[in-house]
mmCIF file of C-alpha atoms in Angstrom:
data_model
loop_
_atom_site.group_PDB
_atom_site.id
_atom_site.type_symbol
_atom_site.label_atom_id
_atom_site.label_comp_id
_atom_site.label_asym_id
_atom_site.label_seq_id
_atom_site.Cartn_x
_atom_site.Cartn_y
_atom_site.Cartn_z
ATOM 1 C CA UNK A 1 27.359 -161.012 52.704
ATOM 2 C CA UNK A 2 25.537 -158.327 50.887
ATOM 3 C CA UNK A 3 26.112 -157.859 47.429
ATOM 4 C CA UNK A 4 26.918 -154.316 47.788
ATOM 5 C CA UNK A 5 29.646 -155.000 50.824
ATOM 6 C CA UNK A 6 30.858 -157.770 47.772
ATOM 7 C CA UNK A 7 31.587 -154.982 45.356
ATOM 8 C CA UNK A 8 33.520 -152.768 47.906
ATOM 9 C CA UNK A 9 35.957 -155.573 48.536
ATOM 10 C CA UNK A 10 36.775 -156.108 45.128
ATOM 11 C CA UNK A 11 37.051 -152.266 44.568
ATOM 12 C CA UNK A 12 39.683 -152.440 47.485
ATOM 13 C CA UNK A 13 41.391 -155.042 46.286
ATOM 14 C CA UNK A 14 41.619 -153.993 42.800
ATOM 15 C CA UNK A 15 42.809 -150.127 44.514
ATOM 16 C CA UNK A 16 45.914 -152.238 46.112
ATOM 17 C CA UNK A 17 46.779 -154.013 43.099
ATOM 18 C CA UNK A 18 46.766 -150.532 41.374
ATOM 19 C CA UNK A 19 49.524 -149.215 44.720
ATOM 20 C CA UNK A 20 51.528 -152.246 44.460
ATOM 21 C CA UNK A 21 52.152 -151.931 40.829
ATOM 22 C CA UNK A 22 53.250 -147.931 41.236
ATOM 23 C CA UNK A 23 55.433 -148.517 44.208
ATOM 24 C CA UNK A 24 57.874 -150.777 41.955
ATOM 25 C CA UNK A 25 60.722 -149.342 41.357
ATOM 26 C CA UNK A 26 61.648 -148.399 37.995
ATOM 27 C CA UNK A 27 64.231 -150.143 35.857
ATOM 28 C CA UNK A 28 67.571 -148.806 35.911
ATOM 29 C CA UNK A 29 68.923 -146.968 32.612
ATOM 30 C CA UNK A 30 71.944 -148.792 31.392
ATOM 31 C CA UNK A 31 74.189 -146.553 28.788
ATOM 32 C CA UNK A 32 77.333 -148.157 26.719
ATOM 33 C CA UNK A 33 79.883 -145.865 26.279
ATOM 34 C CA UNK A 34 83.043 -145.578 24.255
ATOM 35 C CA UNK A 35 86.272 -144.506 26.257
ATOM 36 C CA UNK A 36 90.028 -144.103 26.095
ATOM 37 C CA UNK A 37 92.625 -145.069 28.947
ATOM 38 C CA UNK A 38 94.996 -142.448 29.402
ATOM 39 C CA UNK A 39 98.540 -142.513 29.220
ATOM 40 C CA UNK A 40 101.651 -141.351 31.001
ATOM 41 C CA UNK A 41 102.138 -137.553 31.111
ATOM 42 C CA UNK A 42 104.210 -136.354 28.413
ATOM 43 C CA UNK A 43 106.419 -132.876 29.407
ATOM 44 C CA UNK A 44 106.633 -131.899 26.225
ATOM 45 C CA UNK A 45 104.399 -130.810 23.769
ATOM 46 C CA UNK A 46 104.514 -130.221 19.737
ATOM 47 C CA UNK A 47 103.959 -126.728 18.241
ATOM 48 C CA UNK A 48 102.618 -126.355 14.637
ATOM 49 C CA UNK A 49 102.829 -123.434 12.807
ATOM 50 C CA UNK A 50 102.206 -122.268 9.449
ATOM 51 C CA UNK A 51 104.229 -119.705 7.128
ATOM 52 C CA UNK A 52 105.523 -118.885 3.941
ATOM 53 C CA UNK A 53 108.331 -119.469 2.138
ATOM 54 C CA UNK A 54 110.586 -116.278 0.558
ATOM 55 C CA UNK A 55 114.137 -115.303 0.029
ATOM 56 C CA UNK A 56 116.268 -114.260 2.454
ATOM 57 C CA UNK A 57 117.275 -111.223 1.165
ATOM 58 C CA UNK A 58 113.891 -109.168 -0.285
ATOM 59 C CA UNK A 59 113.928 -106.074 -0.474
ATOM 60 C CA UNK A 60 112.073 -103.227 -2.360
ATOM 61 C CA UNK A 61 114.157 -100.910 -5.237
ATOM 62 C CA UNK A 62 113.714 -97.586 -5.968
ATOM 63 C CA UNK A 63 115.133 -94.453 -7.818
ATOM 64 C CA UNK A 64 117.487 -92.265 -6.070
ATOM 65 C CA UNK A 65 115.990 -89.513 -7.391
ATOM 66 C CA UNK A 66 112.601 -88.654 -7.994
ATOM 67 C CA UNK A 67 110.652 -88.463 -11.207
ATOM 68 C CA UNK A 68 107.577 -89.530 -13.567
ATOM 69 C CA UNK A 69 108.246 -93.203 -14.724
ATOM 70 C CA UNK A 70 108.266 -93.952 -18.491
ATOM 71 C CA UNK A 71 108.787 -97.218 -18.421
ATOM 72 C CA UNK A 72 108.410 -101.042 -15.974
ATOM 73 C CA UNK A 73 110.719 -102.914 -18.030
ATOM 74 C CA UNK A 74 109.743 -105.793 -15.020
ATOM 75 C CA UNK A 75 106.487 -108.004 -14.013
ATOM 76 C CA UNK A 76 106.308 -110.189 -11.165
ATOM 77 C CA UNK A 77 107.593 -113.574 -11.776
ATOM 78 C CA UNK A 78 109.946 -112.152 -14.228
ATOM 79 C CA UNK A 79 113.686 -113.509 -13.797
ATOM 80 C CA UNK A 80 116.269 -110.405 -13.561
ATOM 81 C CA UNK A 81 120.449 -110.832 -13.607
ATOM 82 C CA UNK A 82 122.054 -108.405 -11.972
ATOM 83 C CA UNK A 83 122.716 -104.974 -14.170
ATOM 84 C CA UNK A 84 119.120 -105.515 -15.611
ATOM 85 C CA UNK A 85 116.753 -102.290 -16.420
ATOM 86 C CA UNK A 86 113.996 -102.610 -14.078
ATOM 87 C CA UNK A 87 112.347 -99.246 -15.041
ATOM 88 C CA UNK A 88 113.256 -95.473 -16.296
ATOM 89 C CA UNK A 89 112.169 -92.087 -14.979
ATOM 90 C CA UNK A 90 111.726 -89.050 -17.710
ATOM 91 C CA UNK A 91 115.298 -87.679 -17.404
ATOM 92 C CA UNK A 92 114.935 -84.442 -18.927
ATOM 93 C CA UNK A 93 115.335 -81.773 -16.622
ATOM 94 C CA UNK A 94 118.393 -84.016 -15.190
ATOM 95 C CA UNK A 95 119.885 -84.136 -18.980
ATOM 96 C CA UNK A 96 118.910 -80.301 -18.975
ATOM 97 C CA UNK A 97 120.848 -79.736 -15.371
ATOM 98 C CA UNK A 98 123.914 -81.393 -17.189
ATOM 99 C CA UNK A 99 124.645 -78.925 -19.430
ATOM 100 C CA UNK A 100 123.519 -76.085 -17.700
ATOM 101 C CA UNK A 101 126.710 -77.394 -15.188
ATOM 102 C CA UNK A 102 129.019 -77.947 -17.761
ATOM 103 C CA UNK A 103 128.303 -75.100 -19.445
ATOM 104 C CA UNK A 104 129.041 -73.567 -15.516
ATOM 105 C CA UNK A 105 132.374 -75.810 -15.513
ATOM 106 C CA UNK A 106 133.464 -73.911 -19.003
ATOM 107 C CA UNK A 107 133.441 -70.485 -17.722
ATOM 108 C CA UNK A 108 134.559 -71.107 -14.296
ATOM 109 C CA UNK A 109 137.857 -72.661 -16.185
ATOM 110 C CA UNK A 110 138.316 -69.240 -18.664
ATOM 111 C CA UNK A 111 137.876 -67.104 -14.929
ATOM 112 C CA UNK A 112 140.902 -69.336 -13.524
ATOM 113 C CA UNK A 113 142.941 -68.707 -16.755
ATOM 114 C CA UNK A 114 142.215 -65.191 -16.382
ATOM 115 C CA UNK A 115 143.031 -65.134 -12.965
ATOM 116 C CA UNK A 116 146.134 -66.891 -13.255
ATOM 117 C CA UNK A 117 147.276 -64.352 -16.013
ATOM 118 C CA UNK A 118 146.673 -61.634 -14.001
ATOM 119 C CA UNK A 119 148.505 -63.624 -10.956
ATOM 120 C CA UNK A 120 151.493 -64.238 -13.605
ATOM 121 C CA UNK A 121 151.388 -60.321 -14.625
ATOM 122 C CA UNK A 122 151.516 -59.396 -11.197
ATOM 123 C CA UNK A 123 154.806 -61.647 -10.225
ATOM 124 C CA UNK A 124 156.364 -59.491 -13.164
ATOM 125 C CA UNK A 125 155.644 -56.635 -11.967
ATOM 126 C CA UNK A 126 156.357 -56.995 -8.264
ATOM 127 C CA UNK A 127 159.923 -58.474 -9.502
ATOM 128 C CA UNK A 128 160.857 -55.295 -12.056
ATOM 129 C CA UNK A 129 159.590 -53.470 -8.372
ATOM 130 C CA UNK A 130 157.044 -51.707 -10.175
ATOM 131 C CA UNK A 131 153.877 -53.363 -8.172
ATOM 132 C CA UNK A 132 153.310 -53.433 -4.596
ATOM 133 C CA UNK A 133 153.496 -56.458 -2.637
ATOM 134 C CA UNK A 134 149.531 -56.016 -1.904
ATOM 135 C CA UNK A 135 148.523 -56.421 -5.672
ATOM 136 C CA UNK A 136 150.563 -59.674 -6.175
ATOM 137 C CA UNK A 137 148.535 -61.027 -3.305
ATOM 138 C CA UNK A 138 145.176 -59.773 -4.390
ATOM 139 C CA UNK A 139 146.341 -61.523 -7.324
ATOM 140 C CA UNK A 140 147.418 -65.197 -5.930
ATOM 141 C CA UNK A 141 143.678 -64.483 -3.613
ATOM 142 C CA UNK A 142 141.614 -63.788 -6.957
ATOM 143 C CA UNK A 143 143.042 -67.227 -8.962
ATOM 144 C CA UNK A 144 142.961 -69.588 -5.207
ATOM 145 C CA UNK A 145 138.869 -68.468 -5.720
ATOM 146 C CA UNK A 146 139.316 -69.138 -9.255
ATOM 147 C CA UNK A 147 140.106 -72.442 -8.757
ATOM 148 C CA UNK A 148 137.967 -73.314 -6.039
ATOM 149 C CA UNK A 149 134.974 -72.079 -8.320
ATOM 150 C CA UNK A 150 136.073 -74.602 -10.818
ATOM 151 C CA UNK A 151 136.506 -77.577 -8.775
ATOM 152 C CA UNK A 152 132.678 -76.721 -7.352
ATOM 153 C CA UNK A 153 131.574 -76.439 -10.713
ATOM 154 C CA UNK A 154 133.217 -79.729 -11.274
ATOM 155 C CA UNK A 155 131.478 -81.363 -8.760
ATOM 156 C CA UNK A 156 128.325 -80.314 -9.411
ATOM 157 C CA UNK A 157 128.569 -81.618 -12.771
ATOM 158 C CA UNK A 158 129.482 -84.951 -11.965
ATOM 159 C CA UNK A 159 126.265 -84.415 -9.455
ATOM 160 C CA UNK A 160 124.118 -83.862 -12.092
ATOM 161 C CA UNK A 161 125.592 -87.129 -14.608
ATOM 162 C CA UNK A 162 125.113 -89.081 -11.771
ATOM 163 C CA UNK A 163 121.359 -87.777 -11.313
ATOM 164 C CA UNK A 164 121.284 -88.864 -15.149
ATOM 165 C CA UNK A 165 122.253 -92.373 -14.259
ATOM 166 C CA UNK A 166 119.749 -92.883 -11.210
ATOM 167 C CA UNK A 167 116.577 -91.920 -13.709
ATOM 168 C CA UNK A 168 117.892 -95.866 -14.243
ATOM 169 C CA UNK A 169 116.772 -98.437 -12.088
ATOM 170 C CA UNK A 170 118.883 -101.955 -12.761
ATOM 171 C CA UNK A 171 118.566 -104.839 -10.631
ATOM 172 C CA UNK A 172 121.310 -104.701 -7.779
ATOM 173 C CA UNK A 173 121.740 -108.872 -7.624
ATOM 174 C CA UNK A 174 120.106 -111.791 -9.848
ATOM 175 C CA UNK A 175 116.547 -112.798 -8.491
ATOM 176 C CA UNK A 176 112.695 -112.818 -9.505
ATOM 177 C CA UNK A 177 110.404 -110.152 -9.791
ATOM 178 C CA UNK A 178 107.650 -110.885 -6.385
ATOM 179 C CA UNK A 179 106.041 -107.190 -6.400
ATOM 180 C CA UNK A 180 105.546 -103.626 -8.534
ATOM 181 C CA UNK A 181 104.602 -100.966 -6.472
ATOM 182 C CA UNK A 182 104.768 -98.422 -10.024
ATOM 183 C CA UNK A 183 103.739 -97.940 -13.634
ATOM 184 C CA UNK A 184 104.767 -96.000 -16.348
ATOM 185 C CA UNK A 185 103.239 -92.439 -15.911
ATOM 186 C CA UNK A 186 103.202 -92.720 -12.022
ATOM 187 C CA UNK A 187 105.636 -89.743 -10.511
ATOM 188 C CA UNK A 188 107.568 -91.118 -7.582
ATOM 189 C CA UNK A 189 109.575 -89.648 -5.103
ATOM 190 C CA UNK A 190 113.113 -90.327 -4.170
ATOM 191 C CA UNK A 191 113.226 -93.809 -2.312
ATOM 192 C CA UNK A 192 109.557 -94.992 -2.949
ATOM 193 C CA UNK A 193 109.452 -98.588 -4.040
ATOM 194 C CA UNK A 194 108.812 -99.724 -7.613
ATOM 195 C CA UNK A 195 110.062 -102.926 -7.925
ATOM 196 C CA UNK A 196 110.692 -105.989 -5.447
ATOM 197 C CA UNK A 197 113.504 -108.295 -6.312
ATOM 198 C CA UNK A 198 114.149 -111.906 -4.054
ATOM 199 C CA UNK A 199 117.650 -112.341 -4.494
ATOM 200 C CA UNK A 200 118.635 -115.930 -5.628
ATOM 201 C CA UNK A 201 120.327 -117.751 -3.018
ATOM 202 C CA UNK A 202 119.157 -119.173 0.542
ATOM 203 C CA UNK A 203 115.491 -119.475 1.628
ATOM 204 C CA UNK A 204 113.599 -118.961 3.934
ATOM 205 C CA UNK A 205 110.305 -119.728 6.210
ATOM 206 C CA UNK A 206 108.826 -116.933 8.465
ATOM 207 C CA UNK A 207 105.993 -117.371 10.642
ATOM 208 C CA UNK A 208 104.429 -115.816 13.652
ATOM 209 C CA UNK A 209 104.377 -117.317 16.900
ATOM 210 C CA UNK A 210 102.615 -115.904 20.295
ATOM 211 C CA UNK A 211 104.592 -115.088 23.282
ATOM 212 C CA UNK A 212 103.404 -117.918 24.987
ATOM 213 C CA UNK A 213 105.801 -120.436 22.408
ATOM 214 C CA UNK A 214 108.172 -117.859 21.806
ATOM 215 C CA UNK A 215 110.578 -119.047 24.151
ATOM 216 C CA UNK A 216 110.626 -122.922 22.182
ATOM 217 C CA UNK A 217 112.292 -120.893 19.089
ATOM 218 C CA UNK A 218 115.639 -120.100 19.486
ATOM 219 C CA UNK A 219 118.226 -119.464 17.539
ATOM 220 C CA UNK A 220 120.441 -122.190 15.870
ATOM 221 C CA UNK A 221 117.713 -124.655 17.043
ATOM 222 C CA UNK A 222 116.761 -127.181 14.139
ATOM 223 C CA UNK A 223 112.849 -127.601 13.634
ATOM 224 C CA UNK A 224 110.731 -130.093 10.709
ATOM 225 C CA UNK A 225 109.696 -128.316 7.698
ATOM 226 C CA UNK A 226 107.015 -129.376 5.728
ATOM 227 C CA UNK A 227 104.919 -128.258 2.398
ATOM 228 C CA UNK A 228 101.384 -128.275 2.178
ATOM 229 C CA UNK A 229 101.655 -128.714 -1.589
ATOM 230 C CA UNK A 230 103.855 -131.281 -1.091
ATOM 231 C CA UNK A 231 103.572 -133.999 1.681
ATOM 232 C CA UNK A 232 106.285 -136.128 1.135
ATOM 233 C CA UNK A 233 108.769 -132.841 1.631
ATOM 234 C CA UNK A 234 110.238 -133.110 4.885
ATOM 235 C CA UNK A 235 113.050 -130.640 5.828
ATOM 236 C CA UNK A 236 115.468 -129.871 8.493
ATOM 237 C CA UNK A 237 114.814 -126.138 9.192
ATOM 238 C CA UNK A 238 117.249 -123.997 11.463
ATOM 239 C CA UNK A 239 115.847 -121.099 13.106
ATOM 240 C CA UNK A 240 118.018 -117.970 12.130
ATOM 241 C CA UNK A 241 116.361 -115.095 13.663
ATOM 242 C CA UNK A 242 113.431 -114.391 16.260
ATOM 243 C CA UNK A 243 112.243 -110.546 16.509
ATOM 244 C CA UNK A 244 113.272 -108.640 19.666
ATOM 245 C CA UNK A 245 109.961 -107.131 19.749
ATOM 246 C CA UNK A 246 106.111 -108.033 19.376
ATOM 247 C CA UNK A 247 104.021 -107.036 16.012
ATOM 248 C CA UNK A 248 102.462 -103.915 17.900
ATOM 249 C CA UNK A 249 98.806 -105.314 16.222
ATOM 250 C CA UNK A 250 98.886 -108.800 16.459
ATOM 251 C CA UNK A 251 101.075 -109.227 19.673
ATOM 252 C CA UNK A 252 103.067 -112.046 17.701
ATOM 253 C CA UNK A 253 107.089 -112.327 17.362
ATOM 254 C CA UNK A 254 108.328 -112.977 13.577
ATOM 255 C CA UNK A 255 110.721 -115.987 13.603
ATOM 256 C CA UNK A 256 112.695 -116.721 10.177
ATOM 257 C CA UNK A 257 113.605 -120.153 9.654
ATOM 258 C CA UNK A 258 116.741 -121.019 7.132
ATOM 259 C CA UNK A 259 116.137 -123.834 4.922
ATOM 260 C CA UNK A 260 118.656 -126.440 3.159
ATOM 261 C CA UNK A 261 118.733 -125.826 -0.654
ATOM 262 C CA UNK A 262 115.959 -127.893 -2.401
ATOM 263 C CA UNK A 263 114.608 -127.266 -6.236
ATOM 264 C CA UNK A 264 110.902 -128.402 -4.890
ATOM 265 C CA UNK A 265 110.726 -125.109 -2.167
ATOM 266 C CA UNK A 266 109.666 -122.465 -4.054
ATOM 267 C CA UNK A 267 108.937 -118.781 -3.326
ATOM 268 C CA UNK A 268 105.691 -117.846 -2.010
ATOM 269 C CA UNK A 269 104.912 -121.528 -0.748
ATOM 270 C CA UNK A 270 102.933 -122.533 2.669
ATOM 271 C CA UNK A 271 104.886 -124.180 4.955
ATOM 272 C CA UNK A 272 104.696 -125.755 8.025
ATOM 273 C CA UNK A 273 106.849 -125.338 10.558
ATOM 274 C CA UNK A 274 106.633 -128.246 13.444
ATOM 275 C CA UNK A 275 109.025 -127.956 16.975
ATOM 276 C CA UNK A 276 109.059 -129.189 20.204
ATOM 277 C CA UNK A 277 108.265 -127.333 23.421
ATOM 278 C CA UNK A 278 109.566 -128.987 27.087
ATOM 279 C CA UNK A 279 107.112 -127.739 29.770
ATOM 280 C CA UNK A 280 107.518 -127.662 33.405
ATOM 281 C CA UNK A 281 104.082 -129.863 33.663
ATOM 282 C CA UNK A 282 102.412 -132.873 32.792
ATOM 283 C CA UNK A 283 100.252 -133.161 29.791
ATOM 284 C CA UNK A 284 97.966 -135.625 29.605
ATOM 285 C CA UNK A 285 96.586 -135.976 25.468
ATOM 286 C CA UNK A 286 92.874 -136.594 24.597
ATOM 287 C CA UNK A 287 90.129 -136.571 21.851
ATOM 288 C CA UNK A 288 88.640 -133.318 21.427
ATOM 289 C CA UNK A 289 84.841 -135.284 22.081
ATOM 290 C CA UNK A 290 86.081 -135.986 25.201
ATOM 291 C CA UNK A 291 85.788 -132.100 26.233
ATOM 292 C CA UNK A 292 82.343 -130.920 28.032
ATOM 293 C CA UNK A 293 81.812 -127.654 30.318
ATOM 294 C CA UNK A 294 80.215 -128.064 33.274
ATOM 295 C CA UNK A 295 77.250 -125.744 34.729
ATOM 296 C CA UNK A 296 79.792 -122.773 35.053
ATOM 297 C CA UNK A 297 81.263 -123.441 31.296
ATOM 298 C CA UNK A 298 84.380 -124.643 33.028
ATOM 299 C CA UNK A 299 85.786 -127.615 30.945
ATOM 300 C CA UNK A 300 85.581 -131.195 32.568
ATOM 301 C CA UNK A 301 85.785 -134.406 31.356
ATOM 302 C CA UNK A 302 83.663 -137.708 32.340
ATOM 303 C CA UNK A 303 85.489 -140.649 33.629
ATOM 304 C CA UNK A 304 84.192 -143.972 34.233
ATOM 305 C CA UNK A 305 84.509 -146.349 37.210
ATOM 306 C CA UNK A 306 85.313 -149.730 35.694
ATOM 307 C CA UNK A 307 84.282 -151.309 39.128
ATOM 308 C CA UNK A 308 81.158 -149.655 40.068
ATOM 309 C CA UNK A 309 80.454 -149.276 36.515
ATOM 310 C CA UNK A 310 79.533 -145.645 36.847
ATOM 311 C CA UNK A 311 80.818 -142.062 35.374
ATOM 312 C CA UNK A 312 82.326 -138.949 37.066
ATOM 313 C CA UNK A 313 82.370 -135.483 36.943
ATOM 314 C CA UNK A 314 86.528 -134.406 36.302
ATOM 315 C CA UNK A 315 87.270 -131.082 35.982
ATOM 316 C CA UNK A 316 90.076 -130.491 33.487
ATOM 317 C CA UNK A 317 92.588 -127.537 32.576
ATOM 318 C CA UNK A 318 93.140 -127.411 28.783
ATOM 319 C CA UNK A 319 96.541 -125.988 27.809
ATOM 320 C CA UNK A 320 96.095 -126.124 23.731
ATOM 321 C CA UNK A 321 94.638 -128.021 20.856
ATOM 322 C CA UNK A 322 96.164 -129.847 18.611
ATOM 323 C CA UNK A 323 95.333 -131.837 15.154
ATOM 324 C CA UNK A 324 95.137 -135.006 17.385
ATOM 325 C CA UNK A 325 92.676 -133.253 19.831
ATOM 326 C CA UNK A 326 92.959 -131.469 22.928
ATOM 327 C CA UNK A 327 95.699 -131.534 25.946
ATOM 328 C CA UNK A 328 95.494 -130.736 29.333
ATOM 329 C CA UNK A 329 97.774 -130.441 32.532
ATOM 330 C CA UNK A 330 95.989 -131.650 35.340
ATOM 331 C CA UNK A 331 92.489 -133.432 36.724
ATOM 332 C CA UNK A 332 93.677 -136.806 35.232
ATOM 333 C CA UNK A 333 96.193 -139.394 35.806
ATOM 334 C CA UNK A 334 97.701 -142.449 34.115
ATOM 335 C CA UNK A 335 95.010 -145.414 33.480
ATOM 336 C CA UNK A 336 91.691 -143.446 33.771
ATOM 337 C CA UNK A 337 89.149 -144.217 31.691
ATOM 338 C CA UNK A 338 87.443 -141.369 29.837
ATOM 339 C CA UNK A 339 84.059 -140.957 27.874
ATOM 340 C CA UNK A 340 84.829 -140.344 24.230
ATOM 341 C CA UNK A 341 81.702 -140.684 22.770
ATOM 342 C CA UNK A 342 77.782 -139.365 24.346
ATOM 343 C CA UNK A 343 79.428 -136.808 26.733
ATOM 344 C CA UNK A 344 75.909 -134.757 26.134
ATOM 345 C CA UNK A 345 74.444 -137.662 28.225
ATOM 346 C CA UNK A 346 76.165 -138.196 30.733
ATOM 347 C CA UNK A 347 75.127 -137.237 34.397
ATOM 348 C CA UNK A 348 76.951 -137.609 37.642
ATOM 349 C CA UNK A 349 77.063 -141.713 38.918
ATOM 350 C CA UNK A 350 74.748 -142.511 35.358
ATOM 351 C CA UNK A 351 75.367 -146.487 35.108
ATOM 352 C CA UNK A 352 77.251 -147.227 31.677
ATOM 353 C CA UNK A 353 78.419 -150.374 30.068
ATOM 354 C CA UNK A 354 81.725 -151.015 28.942
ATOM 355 C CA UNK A 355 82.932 -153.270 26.379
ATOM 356 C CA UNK A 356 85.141 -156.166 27.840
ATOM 357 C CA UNK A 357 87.785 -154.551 25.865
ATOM 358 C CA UNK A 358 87.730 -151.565 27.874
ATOM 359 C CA UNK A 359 91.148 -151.574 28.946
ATOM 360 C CA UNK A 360 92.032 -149.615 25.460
ATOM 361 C CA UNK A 361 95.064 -148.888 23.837
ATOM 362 C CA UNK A 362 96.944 -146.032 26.134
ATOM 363 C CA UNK A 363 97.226 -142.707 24.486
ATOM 364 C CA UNK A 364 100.904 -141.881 23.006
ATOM 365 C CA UNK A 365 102.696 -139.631 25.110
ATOM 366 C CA UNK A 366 102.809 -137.080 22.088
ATOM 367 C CA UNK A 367 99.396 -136.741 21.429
ATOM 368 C CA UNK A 368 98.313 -140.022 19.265
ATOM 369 C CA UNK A 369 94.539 -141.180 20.249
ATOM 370 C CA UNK A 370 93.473 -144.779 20.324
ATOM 371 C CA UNK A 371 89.790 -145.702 21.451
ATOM 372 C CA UNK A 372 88.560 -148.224 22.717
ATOM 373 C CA UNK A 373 85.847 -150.552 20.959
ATOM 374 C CA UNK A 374 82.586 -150.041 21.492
ATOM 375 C CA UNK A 375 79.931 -151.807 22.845
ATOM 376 C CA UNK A 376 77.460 -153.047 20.816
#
């Protein structure tokens, strides 16, 4: 053999080598995963809102008449008993309309003593038959309008002491002081607010809730209260009132919550208010990590295949989030595993590893996650 027919044999041979070691397959990617098993179906679901505390009865004071103010006697936070001076309006032209109307009052009672002399003169007369009948009742006619002049007059000074009075503003009930709305110098109008008391007494949580939970709030039904100043507060809360009517702007009904009397709730305070919903489906609870979106941004979650050792596309409808994670109402059932933890990584029949643990803890009906370990 030739040594150039040598060298093309070993090129050959070397060329296959090259194929044989191309054509092998690679090696198969492997990814652990951390999952969750999910539990039964809960059919009802826990709604969390937040509010604030104030009285049941607050409501803003003003004058009755209107006027420049000369004096706030009030801040907010100050403590008022009822009878209190909250504030004053300048009150001279009303002191000025009082005596104008009982100087009025004076002379309309010398015109009724006149008239009822010259009523009196006339009964004379018309006895002795020296007057006509006629001028004894132009007479009694001239002292009825007397009279009725003076009991106007009367009126209209009382009218004008009680104008006097209302350039007063006093506090209606005991309470504290939670708004001014005036200050000394400012002219207000009849009815404008100045002051706002909270009357002592019963309080009270409001919040606003969509129309979607609207229908869990009803009224007489008893909901947990809590403060977010004050964790270890935890109050039995009765619902006393939920609006007939959506905030026209936010498209949320006000619900007002009664409280049991406590020295720790005060006014102004966030609360939170915590009920139960029942549903007419299945909710199955999750981790929010185990949420992805799919090519069309629909959500979906990714189960595994303990068998076959492989993950799954699921698509998922989410109902609501809440401070456990995220539930939803169908696309799952009872026992599945689901990928908690590298969703970003996952792709349709992607071999994973599971920890020998895998069978975790089931997920709480209400919403309480437990993963399983993972694999190291």
């Amino acid at each position: 053999m030739s040594q150039r027919a040598f060298l093309t044999l070993l090129l050959i041979a070397a060329l296959a080598g090259c194929s044989a070691e191309t054509a092998e397959a690679p090696k198969e990617t492997v990814r652990p995963v951390k999952v969750v098993e999910v539990a039964e179906a809960a059919t009802t679901r826990e709604l969390s809102y937040s509010g604030a505390v104030r009285a049941r009865s607050e409501a803003p004071a003003g004058f009755r008449v209107g006027g420049k103010v000369v004096e706030r006697a009030v801040n907010i936070g100050d403590r008022v008993r009822a009878g209190d001076v909250l504030a004053r309006l300048d009150a001279t032209d009303y002191a000025l309309s009082v005596t104008s109307a009982r100087a009025n009052l004076i002379a309309a009672e010398r015109q009724v003593e006149t008239a009822d002399f010259a009523r009196k003169r006339a009964e004379q007369l018309f006895k002795q038959q020296v007057a006509a009948k006629a001028q004894l009742e132009q007479a009694q006619l001239s002292y009825n309008q007397a009279v009725a002049a003076r009991d106007s007059a009367r009126s209209v000074l009382a009218q004008a002491e009680n104008q006097v009075g209302y350039a007063v503003l006093a506090a209606d009930k005991d309470g504290i002081v939670t708004a001014t709305h005036a200050d000394a110098g400012q002219v207000v109008a009849a009815g404008s607010p100045v002051v706002t008391v909270a009357v002592d007494g019963e309080k009270e949580v409001s919040i606003a809730v969509p129309e979607g939970d609207v229908l869990a709030f009803t009224p007489g039904k008893v909901v947990e209260v809590g403060l977010w100043s004050d964790r270890t507060v935890a109050l039995k809360g009765t619902v006393r009132e939920v609006a007939g009517s959506a905030d026209p702007a936010s498209r949320t009904f006000a619900i007002r919550i009664s409280l049991p009397a406590d020295d720790r709730v005060l006014l102004g305070m966030t609360a939170t208010v915590k009920a139960v919903a029942h549903g007419d489906q299945p909710l199955f609870s999750l981790p929010l990590t185990a949420l992805a979106r799919d090519p069309s941004d629909r959500p979906m979650v990714w189960t595994v295949d303990p068998v076959a050792k492989t993950v799954h596309e699921r698509p998922v409808s989410v109902v609501d989030f809440s401070e456990a994670g995220v539930r939803v109402s169908d696309g799952l059932k009872p026992g599945d595993l689901v990928v908690v933890a590298g969703t970003q990584f996952m792709t349709e029949n992607l071999k994973v590893k599971l920890a020998e643990e895998h069978a975790a803890h089931a997920l709480p009906a209400h919403g309480n996650l437990a993963a399983a370990s993972q694999t190291r």
